[in-house]
Short mmCIF file of C-alpha atoms in Angstrom, two decimals:
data_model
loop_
_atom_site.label_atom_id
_atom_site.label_comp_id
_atom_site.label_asym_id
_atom_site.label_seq_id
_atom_site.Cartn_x
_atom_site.Cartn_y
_atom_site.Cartn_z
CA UNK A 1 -0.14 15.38 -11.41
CA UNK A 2 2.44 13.33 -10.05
CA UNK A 3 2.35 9.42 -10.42
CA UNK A 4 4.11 5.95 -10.28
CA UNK A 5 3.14 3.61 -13.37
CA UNK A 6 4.31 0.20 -14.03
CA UNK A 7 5.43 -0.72 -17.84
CA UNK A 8 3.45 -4.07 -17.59
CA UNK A 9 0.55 -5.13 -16.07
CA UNK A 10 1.36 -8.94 -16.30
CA UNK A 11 4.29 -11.03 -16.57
CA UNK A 12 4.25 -14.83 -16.83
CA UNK A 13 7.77 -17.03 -15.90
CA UNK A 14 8.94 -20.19 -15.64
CA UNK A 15 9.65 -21.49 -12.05
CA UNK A 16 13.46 -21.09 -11.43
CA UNK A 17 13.77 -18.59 -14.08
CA UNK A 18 14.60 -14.62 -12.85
CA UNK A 19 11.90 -12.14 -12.59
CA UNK A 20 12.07 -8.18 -13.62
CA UNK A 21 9.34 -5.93 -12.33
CA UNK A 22 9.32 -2.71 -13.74
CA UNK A 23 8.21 0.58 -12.34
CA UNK A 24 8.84 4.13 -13.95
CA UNK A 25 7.89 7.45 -11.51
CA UNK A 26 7.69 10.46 -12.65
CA UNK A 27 7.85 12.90 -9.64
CA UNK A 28 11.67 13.70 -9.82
CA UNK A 29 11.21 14.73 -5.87
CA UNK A 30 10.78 11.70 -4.91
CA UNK A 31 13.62 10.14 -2.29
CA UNK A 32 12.27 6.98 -1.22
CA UNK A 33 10.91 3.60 -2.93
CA UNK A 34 9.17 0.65 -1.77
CA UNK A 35 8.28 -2.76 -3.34
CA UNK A 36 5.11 -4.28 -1.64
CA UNK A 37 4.16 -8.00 -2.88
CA UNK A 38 0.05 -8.72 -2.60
CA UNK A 39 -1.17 -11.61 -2.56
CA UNK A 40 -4.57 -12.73 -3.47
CA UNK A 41 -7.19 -11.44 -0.81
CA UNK A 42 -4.81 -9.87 1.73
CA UNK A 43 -3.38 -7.01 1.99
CA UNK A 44 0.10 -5.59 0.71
CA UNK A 45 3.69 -6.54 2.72
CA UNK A 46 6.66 -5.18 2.26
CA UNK A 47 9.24 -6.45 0.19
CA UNK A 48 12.12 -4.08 0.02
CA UNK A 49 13.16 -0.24 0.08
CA UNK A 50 15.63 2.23 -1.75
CA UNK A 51 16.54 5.71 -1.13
CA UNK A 52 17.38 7.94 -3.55
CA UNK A 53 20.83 8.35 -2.61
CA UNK A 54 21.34 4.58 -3.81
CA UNK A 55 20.97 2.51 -6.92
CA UNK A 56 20.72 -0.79 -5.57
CA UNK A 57 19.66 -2.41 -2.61
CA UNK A 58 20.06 -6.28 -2.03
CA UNK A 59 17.49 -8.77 -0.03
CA UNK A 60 17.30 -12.22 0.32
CA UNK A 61 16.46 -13.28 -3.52
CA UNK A 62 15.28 -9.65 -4.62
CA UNK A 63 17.13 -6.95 -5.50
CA UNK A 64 15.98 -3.29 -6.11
CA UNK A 65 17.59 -1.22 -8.63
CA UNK A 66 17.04 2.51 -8.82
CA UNK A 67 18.16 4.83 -12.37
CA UNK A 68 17.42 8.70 -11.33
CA UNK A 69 18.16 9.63 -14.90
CA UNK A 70 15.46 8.21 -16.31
CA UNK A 71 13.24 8.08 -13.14
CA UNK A 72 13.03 4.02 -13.00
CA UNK A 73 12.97 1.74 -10.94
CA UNK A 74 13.06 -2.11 -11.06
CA UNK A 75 12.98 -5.54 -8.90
CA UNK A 76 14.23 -8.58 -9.86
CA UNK A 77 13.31 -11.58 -8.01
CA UNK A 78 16.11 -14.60 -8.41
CA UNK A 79 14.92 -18.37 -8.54
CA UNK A 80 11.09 -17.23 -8.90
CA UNK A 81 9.01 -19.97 -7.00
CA UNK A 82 5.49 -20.36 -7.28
CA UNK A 83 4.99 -18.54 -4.44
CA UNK A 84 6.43 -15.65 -5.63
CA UNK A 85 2.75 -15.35 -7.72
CA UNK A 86 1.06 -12.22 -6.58
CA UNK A 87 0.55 -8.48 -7.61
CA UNK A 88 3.84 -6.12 -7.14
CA UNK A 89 3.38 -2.72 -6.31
CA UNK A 90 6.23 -0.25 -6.26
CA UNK A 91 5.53 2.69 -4.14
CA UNK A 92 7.23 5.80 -3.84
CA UNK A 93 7.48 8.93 -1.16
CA UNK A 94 8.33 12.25 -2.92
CA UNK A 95 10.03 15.11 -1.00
CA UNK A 96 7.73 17.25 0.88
CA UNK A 97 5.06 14.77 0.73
CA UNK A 98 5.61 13.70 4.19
CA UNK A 99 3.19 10.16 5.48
CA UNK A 100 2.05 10.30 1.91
CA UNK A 101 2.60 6.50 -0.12
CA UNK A 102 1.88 6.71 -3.67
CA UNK A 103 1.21 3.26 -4.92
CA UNK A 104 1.31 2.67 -9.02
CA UNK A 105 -1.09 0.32 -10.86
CA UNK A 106 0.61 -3.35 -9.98
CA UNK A 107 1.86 -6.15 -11.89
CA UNK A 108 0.35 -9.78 -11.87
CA UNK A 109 3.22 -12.02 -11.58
CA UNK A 110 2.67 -15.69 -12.17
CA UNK A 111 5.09 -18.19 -12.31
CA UNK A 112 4.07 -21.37 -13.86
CA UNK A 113 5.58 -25.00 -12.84
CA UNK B 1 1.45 -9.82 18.34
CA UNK B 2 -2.10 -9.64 15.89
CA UNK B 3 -0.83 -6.87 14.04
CA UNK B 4 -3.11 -4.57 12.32
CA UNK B 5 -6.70 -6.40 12.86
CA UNK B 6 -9.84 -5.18 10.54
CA UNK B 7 -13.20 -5.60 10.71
CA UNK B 8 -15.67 -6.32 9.23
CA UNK B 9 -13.71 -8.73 6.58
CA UNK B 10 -16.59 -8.16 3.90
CA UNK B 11 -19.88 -6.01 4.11
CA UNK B 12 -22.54 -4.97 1.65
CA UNK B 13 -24.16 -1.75 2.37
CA UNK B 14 -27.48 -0.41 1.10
CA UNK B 15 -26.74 3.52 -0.82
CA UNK B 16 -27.68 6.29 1.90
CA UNK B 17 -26.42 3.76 4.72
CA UNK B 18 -23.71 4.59 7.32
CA UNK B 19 -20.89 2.03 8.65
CA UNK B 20 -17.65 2.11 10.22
CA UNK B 21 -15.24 0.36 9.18
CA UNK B 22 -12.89 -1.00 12.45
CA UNK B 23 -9.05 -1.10 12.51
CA UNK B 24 -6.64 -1.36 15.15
CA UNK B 25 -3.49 -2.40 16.04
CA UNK B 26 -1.02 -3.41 19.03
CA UNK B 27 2.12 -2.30 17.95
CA UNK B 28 1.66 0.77 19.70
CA UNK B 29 2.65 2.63 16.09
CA UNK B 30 1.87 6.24 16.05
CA UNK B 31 1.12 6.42 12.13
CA UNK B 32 -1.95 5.29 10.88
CA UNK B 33 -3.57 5.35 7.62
CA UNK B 34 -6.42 3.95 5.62
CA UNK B 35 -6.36 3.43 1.75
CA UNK B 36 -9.08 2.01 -0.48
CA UNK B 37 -7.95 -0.44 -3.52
CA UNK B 38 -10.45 -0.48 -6.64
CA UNK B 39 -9.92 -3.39 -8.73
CA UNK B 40 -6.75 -3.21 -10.95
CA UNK B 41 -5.48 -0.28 -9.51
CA UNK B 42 -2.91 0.74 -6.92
CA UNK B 43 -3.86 1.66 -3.24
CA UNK B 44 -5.16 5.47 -2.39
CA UNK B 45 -4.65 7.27 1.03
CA UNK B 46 -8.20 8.09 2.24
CA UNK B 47 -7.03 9.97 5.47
CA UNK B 48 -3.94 9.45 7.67
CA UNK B 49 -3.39 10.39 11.44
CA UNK B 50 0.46 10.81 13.32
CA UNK B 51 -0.84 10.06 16.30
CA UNK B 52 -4.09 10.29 18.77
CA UNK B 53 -5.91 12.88 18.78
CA UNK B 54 -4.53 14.33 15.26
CA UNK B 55 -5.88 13.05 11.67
CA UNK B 56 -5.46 14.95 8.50
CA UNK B 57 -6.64 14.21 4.52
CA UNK B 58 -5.28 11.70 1.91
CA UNK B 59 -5.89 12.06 -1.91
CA UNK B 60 -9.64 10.61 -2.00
CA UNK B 61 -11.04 12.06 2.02
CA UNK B 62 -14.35 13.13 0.72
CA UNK B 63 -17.57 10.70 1.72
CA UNK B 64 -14.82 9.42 4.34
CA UNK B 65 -14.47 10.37 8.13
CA UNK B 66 -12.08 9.22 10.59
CA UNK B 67 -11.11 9.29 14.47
CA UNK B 68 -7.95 8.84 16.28
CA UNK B 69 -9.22 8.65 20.36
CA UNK B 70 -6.16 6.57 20.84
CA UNK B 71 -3.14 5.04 19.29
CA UNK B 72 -4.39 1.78 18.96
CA UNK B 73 -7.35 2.06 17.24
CA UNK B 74 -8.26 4.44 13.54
CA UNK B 75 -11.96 4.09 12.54
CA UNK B 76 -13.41 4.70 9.46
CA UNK B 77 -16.63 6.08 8.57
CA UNK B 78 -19.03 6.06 5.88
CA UNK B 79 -21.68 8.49 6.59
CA UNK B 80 -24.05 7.86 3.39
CA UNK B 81 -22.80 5.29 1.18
CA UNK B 82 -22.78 5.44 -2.64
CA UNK B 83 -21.49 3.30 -5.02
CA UNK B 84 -18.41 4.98 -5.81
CA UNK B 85 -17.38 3.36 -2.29
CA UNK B 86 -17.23 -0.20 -3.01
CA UNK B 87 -13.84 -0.98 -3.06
CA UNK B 88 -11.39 -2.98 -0.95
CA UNK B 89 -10.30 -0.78 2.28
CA UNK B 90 -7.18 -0.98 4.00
CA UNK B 91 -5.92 0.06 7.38
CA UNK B 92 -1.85 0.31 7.53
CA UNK B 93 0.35 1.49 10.76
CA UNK B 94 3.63 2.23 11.01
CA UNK B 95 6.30 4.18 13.99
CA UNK B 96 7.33 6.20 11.31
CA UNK B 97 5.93 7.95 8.53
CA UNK B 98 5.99 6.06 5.30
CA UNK B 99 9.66 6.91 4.23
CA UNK B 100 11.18 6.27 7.34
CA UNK B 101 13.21 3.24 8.24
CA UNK B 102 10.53 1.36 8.45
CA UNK B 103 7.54 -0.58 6.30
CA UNK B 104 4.09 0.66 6.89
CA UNK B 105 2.09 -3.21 8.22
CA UNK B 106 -1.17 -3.32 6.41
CA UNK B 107 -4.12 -5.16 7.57
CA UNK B 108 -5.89 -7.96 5.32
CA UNK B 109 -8.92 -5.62 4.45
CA UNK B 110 -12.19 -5.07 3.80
CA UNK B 111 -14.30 -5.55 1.08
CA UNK B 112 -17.32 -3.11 0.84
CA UNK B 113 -20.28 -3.45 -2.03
CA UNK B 114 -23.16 -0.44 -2.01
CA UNK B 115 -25.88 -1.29 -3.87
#
């Protein structure tokens, strides 16, 4: 079936230093991503979206870059702090799969000192 | 605002017992959903309901039943508990489906041991 998998399940930085959070999907239907950060006992909160029709959406210190062609997706997290440490779920929405959030597996970012 | 409020926070039930499992929220959303989170893994949609009065299946319904009397509230219930169930449950809500313009709110969860 359909799923969203992440290349890495951990990733360690230094404080200051840029994060990249990969996420590969492989339901080519799919039209709209999430990123949800979740933190150690609570539940997951919302980072930052893309539609399909883009390839890169800005925040405030994350940015969310979206490659159709090879059905990837990644978020990159400028001037990681420490805390920035938490699991990272990207989520996707495929066409015709209306209410229904996929979440992938989750990577354990920790940023040391 | 309190958001999307859970309860209980924890709970250890005994296999063969029945709970529900409390959510609600004052947002006055119309989505509502509950997911369960085993450890390691990604969250997946139990059941899911646009609005009162209307509920319909996720990917992993079965041992699971919910209720949707009124917008605020989305109960989940455990009629005979197995192990298979422990797992960390979460009630989101949201005024849109998941893929509209907005972020589904998720509450901080429940952890559930049978033994």
């Amino acid at each position: 079936g359909e799923s969203v998998g992440l290349h890495l399940p951990t990733l360690s930085v230094q404080e200051g230093d840029n994060s990249i959070i990969n996420c590969a999907y492989s339901n080519s239907a799919s039209d709209y991503f999430i990123w949800y950060k979740q933190e150690s006992g609570k539940g997951p909160q919302f980072i930052i979206d893309i539609r399909s029709n883009m390839d890169k959406r800005q925040g405030q210190r994350v940015t969310v870059l979206l490659n159709k062609t090879v059905k990837h997706l990644s978020l990159q997290i400028a001037a990681t702090q420490p805390g920035d440490s938490a699991v990272y779920f990207c989520a996707e929405i495929g066409e015709g799969s209306n209410y229904k959030l996929t979440f992938g597996k989750g990577t354990l970012l920790t940023v040391n000192p | 605002n309190a958001g999307v409020t859970q309860t209980p926070k924890f709970r250890i039930l005994k296999i063969g017992q029945s709970m529900t499992l409390q959510c609600t929220q004052d947002m006055n959303h119309n989505y509502m959903y509950w997911y369960r989170q085993d450890p390691g893994m990604g969250l997946k949609l139990i059941y899911y309901s646009v609005g009162a009065g209307i509920t319909d299946k996720g990917e992993v319904p079965n041992g699971y039943n919910v209720s949707r009397s009124t917008t605020e509230d989305f109960p989940l219930r455990l009629e005979l508990a197995a192990p298979s169930q422990t797992s960390v449950y979460f009630c989101a809500s949201s005024y849109t489906p998941s893929g509209g313009d907005t972020e589904a709110f998720f509450g901080q969860g429940t952890r559930l041991t049978v033994v």
